[in-house]
Coordinates of C-alpha atoms in Angstrom, one line a residue:
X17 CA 73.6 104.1 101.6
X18 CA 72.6 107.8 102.6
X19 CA 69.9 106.8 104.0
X20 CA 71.8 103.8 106.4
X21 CA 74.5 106.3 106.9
X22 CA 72.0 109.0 108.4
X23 CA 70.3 106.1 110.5
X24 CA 73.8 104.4 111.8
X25 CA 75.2 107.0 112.7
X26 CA 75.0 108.4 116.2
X27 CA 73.4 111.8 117.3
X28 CA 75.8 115.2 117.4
X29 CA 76.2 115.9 121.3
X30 CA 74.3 119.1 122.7
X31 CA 76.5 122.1 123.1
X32 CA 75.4 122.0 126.1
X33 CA 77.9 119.1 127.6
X34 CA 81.2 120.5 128.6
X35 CA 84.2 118.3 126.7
X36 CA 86.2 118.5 130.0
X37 CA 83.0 116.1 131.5
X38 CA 83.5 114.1 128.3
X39 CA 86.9 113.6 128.7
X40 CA 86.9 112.5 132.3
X41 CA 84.4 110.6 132.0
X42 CA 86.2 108.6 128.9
X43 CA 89.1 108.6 131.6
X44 CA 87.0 106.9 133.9
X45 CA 86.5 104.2 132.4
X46 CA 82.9 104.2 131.9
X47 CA 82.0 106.0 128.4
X48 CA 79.4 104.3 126.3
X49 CA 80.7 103.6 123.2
X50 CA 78.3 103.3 120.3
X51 CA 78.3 99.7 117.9
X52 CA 75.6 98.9 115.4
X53 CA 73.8 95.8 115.6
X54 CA 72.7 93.5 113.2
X55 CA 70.2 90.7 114.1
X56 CA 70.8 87.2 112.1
X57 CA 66.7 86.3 112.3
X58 CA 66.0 90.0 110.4
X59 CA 68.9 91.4 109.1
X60 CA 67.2 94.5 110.6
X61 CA 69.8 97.0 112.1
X62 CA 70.0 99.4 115.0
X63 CA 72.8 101.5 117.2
X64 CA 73.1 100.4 120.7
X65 CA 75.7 102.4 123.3
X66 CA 76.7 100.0 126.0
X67 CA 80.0 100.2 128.0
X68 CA 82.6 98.0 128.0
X69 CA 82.2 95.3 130.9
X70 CA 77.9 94.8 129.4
X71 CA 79.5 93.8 126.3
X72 CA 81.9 91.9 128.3
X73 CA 78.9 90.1 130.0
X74 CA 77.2 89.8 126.5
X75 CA 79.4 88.3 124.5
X76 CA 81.1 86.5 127.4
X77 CA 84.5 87.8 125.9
X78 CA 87.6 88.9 128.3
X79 CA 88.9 92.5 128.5
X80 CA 91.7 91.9 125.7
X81 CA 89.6 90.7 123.1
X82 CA 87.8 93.7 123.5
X83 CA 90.8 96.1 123.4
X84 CA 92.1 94.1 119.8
X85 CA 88.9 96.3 118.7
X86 CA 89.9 99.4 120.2
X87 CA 89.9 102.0 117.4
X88 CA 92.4 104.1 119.4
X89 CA 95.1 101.4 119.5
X90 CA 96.2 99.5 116.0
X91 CA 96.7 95.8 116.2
X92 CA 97.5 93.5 113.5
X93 CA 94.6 91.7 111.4
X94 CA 93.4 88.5 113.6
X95 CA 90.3 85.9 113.9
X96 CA 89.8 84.9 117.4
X97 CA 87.3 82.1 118.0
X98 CA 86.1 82.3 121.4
X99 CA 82.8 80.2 123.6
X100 CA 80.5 82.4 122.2
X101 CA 81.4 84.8 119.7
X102 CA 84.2 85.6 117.1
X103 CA 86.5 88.3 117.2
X104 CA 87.4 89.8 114.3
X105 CA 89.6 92.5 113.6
X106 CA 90.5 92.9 109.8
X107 CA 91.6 96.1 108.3
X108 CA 88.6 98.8 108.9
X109 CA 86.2 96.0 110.1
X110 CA 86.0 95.3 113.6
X111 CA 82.9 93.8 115.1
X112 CA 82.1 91.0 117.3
X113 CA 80.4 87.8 115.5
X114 CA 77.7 85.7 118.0
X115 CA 75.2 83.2 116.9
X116 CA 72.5 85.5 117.2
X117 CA 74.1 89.3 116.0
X118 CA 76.9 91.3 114.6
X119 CA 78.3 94.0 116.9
X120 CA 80.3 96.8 114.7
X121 CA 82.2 99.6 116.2
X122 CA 80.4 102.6 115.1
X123 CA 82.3 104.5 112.7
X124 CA 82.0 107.4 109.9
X125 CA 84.1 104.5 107.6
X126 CA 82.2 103.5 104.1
X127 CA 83.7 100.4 104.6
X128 CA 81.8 99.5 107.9
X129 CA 78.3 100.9 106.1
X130 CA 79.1 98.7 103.3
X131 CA 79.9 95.8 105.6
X132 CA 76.1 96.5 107.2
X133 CA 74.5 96.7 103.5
X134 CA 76.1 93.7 102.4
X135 CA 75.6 91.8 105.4
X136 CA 71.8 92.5 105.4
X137 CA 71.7 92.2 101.7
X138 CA 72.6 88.6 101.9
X139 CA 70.4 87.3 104.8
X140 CA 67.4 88.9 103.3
X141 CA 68.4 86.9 100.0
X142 CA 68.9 83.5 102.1
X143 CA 65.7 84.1 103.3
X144 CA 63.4 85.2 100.2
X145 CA 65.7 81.9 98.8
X146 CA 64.2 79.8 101.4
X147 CA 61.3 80.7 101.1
X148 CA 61.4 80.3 97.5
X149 CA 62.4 77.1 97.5
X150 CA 59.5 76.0 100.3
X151 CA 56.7 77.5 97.7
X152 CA 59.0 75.4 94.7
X153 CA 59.1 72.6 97.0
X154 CA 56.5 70.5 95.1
X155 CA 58.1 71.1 91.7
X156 CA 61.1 69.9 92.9
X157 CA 60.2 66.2 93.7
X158 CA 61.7 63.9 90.9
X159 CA 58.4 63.5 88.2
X160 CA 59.0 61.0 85.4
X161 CA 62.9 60.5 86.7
X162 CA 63.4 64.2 86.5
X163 CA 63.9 66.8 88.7
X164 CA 62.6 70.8 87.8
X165 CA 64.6 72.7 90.0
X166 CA 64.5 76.8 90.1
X167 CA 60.7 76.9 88.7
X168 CA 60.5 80.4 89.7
X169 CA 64.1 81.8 88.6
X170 CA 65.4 81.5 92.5
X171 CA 68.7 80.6 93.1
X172 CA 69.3 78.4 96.2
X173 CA 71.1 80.1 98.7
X174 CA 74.1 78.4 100.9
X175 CA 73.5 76.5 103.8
X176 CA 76.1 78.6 105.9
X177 CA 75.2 79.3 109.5
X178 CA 75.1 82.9 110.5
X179 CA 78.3 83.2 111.8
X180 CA 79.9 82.1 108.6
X181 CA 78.1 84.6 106.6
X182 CA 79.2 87.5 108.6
X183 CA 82.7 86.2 108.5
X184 CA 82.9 85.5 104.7
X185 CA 81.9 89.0 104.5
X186 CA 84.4 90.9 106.8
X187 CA 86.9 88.7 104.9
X188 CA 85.4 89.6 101.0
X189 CA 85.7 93.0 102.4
X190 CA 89.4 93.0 104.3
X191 CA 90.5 91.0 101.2
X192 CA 88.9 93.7 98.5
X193 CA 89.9 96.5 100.1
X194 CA 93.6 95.0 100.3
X195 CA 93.4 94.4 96.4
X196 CA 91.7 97.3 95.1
X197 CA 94.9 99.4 97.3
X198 CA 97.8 97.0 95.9
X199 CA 96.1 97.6 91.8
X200 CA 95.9 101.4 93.1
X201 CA 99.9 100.9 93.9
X202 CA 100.5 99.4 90.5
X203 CA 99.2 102.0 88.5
X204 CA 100.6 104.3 90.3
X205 CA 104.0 102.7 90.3
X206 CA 104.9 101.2 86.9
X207 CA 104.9 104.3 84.6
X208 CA 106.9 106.3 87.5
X209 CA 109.3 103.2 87.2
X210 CA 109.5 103.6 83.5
X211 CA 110.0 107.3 83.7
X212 CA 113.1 106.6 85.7
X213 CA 114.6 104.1 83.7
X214 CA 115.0 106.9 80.8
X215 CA 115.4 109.9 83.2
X216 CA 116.6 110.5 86.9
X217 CA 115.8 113.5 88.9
X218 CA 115.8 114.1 92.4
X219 CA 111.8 114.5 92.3
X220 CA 111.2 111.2 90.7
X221 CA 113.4 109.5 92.9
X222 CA 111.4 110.8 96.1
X223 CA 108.4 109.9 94.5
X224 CA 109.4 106.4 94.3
X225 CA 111.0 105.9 97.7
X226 CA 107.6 107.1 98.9
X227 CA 105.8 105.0 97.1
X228 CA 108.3 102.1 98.5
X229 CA 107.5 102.5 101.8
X230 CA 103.7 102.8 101.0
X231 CA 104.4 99.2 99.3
X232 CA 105.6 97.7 102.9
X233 CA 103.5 98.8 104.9
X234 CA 100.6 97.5 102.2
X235 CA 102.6 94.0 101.8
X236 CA 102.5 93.3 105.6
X237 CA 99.3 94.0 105.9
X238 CA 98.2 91.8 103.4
X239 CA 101.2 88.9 104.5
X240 CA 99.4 89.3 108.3
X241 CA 95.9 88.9 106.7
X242 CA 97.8 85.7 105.0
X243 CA 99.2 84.4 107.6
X244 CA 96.0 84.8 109.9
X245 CA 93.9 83.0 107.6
X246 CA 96.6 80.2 107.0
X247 CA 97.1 79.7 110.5
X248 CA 93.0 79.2 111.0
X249 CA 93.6 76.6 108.2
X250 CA 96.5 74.7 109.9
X251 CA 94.6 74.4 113.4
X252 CA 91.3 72.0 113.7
X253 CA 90.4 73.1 117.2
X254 CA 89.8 77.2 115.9
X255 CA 87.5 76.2 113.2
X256 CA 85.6 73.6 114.7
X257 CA 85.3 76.5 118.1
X258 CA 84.1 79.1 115.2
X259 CA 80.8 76.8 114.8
X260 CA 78.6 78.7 116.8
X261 CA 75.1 78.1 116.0
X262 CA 75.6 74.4 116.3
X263 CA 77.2 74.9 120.0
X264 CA 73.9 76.8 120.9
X265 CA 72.0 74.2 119.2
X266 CA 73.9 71.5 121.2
X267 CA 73.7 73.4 124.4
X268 CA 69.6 74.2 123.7
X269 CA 69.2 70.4 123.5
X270 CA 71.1 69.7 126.5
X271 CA 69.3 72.1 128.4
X272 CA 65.6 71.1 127.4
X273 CA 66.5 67.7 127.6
X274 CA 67.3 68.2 131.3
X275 CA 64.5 70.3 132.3
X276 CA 62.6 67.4 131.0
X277 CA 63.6 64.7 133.3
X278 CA 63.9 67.3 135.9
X279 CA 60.7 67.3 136.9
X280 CA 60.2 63.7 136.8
X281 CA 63.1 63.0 139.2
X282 CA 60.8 65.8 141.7
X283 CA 57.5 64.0 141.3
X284 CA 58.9 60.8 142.1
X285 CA 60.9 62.5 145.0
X286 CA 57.6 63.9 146.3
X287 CA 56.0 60.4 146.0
X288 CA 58.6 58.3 147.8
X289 CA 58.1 61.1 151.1
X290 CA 54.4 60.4 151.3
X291 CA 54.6 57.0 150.9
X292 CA 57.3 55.5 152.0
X293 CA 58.4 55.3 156.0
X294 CA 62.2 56.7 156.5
X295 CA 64.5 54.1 156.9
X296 CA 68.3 54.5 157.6
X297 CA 68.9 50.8 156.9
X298 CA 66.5 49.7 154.2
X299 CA 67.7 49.6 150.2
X300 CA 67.0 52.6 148.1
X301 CA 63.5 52.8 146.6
X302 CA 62.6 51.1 143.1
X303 CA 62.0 54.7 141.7
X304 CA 65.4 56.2 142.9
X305 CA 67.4 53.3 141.6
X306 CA 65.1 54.0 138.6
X307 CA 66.2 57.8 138.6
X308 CA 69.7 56.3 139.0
X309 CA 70.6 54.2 136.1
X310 CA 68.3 56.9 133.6
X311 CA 70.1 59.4 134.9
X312 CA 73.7 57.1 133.7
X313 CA 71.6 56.5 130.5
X314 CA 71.5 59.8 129.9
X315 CA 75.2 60.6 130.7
X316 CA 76.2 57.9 128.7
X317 CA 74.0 59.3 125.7
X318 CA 75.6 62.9 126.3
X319 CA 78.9 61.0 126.3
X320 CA 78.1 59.8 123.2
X321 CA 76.7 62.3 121.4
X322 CA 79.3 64.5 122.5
X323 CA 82.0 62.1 120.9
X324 CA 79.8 62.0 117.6
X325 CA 79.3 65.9 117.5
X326 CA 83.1 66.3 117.8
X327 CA 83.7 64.0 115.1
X328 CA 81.1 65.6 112.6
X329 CA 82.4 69.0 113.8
X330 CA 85.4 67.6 112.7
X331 CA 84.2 66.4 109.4
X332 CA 82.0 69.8 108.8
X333 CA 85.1 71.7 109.5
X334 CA 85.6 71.0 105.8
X335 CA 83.4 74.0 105.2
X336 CA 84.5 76.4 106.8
X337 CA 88.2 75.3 105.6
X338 CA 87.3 75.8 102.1
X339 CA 85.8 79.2 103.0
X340 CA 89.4 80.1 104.3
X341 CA 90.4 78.8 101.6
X342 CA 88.8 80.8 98.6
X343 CA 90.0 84.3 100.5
X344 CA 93.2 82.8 101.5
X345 CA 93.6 82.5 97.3
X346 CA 92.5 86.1 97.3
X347 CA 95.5 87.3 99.9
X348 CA 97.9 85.2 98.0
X349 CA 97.1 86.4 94.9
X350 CA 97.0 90.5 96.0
X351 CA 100.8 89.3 98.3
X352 CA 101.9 87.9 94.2
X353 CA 101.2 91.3 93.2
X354 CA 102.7 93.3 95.7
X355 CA 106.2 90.9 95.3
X356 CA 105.8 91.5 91.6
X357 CA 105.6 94.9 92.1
X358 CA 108.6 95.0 94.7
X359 CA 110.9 92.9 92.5
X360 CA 110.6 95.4 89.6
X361 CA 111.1 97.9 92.0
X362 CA 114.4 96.3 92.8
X363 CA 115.3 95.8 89.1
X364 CA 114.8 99.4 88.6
X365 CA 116.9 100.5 91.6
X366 CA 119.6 98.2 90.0
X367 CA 119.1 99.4 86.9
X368 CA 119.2 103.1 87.9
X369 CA 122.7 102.1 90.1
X370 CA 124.2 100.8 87.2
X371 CA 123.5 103.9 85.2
X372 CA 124.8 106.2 87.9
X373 CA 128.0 103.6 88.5
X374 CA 128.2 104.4 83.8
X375 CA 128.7 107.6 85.1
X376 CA 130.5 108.0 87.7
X377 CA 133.4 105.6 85.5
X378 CA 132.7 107.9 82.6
X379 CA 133.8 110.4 85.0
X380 CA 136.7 109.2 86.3
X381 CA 138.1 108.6 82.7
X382 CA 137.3 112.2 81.8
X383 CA 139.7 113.1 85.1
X384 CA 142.2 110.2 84.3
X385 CA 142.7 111.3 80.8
X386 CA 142.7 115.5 82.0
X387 CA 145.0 114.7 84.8
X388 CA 148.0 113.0 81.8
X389 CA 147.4 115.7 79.5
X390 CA 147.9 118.5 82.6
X391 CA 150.8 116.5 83.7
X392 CA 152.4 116.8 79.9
X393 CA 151.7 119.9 79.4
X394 CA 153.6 120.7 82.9
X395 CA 156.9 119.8 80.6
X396 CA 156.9 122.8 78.9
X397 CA 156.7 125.0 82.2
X398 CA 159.5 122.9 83.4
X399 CA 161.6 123.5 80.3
X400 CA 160.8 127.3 80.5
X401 CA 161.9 127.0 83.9
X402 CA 165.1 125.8 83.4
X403 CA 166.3 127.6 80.7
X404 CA 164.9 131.0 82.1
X405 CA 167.3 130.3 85.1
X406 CA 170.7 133.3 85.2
X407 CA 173.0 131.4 83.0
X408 CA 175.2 132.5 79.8
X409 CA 175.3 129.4 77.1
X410 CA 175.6 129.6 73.0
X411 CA 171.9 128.3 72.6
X412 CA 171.0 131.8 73.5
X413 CA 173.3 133.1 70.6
X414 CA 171.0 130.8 67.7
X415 CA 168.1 132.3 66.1
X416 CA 166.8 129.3 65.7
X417 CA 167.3 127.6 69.4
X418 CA 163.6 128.7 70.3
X419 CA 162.3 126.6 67.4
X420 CA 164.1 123.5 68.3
X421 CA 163.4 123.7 71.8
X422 CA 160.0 124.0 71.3
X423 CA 159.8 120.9 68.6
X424 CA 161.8 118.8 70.7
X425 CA 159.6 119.8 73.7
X426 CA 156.3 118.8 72.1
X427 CA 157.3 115.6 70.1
X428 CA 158.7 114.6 73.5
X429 CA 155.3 115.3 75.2
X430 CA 152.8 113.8 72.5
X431 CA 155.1 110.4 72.7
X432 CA 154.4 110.6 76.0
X433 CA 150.9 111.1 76.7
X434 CA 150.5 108.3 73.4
X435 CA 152.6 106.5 76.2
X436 CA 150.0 106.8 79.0
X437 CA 147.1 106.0 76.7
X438 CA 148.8 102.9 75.9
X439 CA 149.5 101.7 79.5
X440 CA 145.7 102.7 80.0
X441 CA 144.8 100.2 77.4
X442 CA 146.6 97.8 78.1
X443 CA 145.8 97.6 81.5
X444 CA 142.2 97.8 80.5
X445 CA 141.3 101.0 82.4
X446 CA 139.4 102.5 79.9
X447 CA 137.6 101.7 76.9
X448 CA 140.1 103.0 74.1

């Protein structure tokens, strides 16, 4: 990996260059902008800087498929099937797919490097697996109405086309990447969950809506990988336009197969001048009406192959559907997770509200209950009120008139708080 990583990545500028040069110049339009390249023959690798319209004119892409790979701008996740290449912009991979090549934006991401070891790791196994099987070749014809199959230990590898592979491992690695972040979220998450179920502060509570957020922003992620994938599902047309090997191999055919008759129709051009006098009323020669219906022949034929290559395209979509399918499994399972992980989030949050909701009743009740007993006790200022008003009566006179006052005063004010308590009851606003 050190070793790929020293390799891959590009040269540290001179000091030489001013960064005011580099800075127009990125202004201008016409900075090269380094991508590694990774041949589908080989598997070999090597870093290429080529500006923006070359790999326009290379990968016969417009300007705003190349911007969805703009590391300076963030898009959502998306699969673009074009003519001649696939777009592909999921999570930290961003490359461009061909028939012939991966293009990756340079980076100093593990994720891309691993994306370059992986790739190459499993077109050199195809091929040592090919070749395996052409040296096992002879031990695998049926002897005795058996087969012996994997003589050597060599697993056969897939039949997937280039572009396929390379795909199936941007997905594996948008898809792990995804996962390994939403089981990162869950253990992170559930003890600080349980924490707060038994004890609230103002810290843990941060922590949480922090970790919240973190869980949006990863569940759309994840619900845009989803829904990308789904939607390449749903529509024939994008996968059977993502075969691109077999559209080079069609067009290769066509394009041999008309150089071929090519020069035939030139030759027999060439013959009819020499030999035959010009006449603007005489029939067409035998060899052009020959040229002629070959020529309709051969339409017809491309007609008809065309027809027969849509419909097994159609049929061989099957492939690359159940490819979708197995990572759109993946995404589902990782978005489960994450709406597991939200709805206990949720059932904390209620639970914490109906703890602080205990509370705040508990609180009120305390107030309620010190607001009757201040209210009786005010009965003894107002009786010391009035009988400390300027008046002469024989109540005065009785040694004992403080004594009774004062009974009469308190039995008056315990039967009425017991009063209030009851209404309280019995209208059920406290537990009593």
């Amino acid at each position: 990996m050190e070793d790929l990583k020293e390799r891959l990545l590009p040269p540290k500028p001179p000091s030489a260059i001013n960064r005011r040069d580099v800075l127009g110049l990125k202004k201008r339009g016409q900075g090269l902008r380094s991508w590694i390249s990774v041949d589908a023959a080989t598997g070999d690798s090597q870093v290429i800087e080529v500006d923006k319209f070359t790999m326009m004119r290379r990968c016969d892409l417009p300007a705003r498929d190349l911007r969805l790979l703009d590391p300076l701008f963030v898009y959502p996740s998306t699969v673009l099937g074009r003519e001649k290449a696939i777009v592909v912009n999921l999570e930290q991979i961003r490359c461009i797919i061909t028939s012939d090549e991966v293009l990756l934006l340079n980076s100093l991401d593990n994720y891309v490097l691993q994306y370059v070891v992986e790739l190459q790791r499993r077109l050199k196994a195809a091929g040592d697996g090919d070749s395996c099987r052409s040296e096992s070749s002879d031990f695998d014809r049926p002897k005795g109405g058996r087969k012996f199959g994997g003589v050597f230990g060599c697993t056969l590898p897939d039949h997937l086309p280039f572009e396929f592979k390379a795909l199936e491992v941007a997905l594996e690695a948008a898809c792990t990447s995804l996962d390994t972040q939403a089981a990162e979220l869950e253990i992170e998450a559930y003890p600080l969950l349980d924490e707060l179920t038994s004890k609230i502060s103002t810290s843990e509570l941060e922590r949480a809506r922090r970790l919240k957020s973190r869980l949006v922003a990863l569940t759309r992620r994840v619900q845009k990988v989803r829904d990308e994938i789904e939607q390449l599902m749903d529509d024939d047309g994008d996968m059977a336009e993502m075969y691109l090997t077999e559209k080079k191999r069609r067009m290769e055919a066509l394009f041999y197969g008309g150089d071929q008759s090519l020069p035939e129709h030139k030759s027999t051009k060439r013959i009819q001048s020499v030999s035959a006098p010009i006449s603007p009323v005489s029939s067409p020669p035998p060899a052009d009406r020959r040229f002629d219906r070959n020529l309709s022949l051969a339409r017809s034929r491309h007609v008809e192959s065309t027809s027969s290559s849509s419909e097994s395209a159609t049929e061989n979509i099957a492939e690359l559907e159940m490819l979708l399918e197995a990572y759109f499994i993946v995404t589902d399972n990782t978005l489960n997770k994450l709406t597991t992980l939200k709805e206990y989030i949720d059932d904390t949050e209620d639970f914490i509200n109906i703890q602080l909701d205990n509370v705040r009743n508990q609180l009120i009740q305390f107030e309620l209950l010190l607001t009757t007993a201040t209210f009786v006790v005010t009965i003894f200022g107002v009786v010391a009120g009035v009988f400390g008003m300027n008046f002469n009566i024989s109540l005065f006179k009785s040694p004992t008139a403080f004594k009774c006052v004062l009974l009469i005063t308190g039995v008056a004010g315990a039967v009425l708080f017991s009063s209030f308590l009851w209404f309280f009851k019995h209208k059920r606003l406290m537990p009593l």
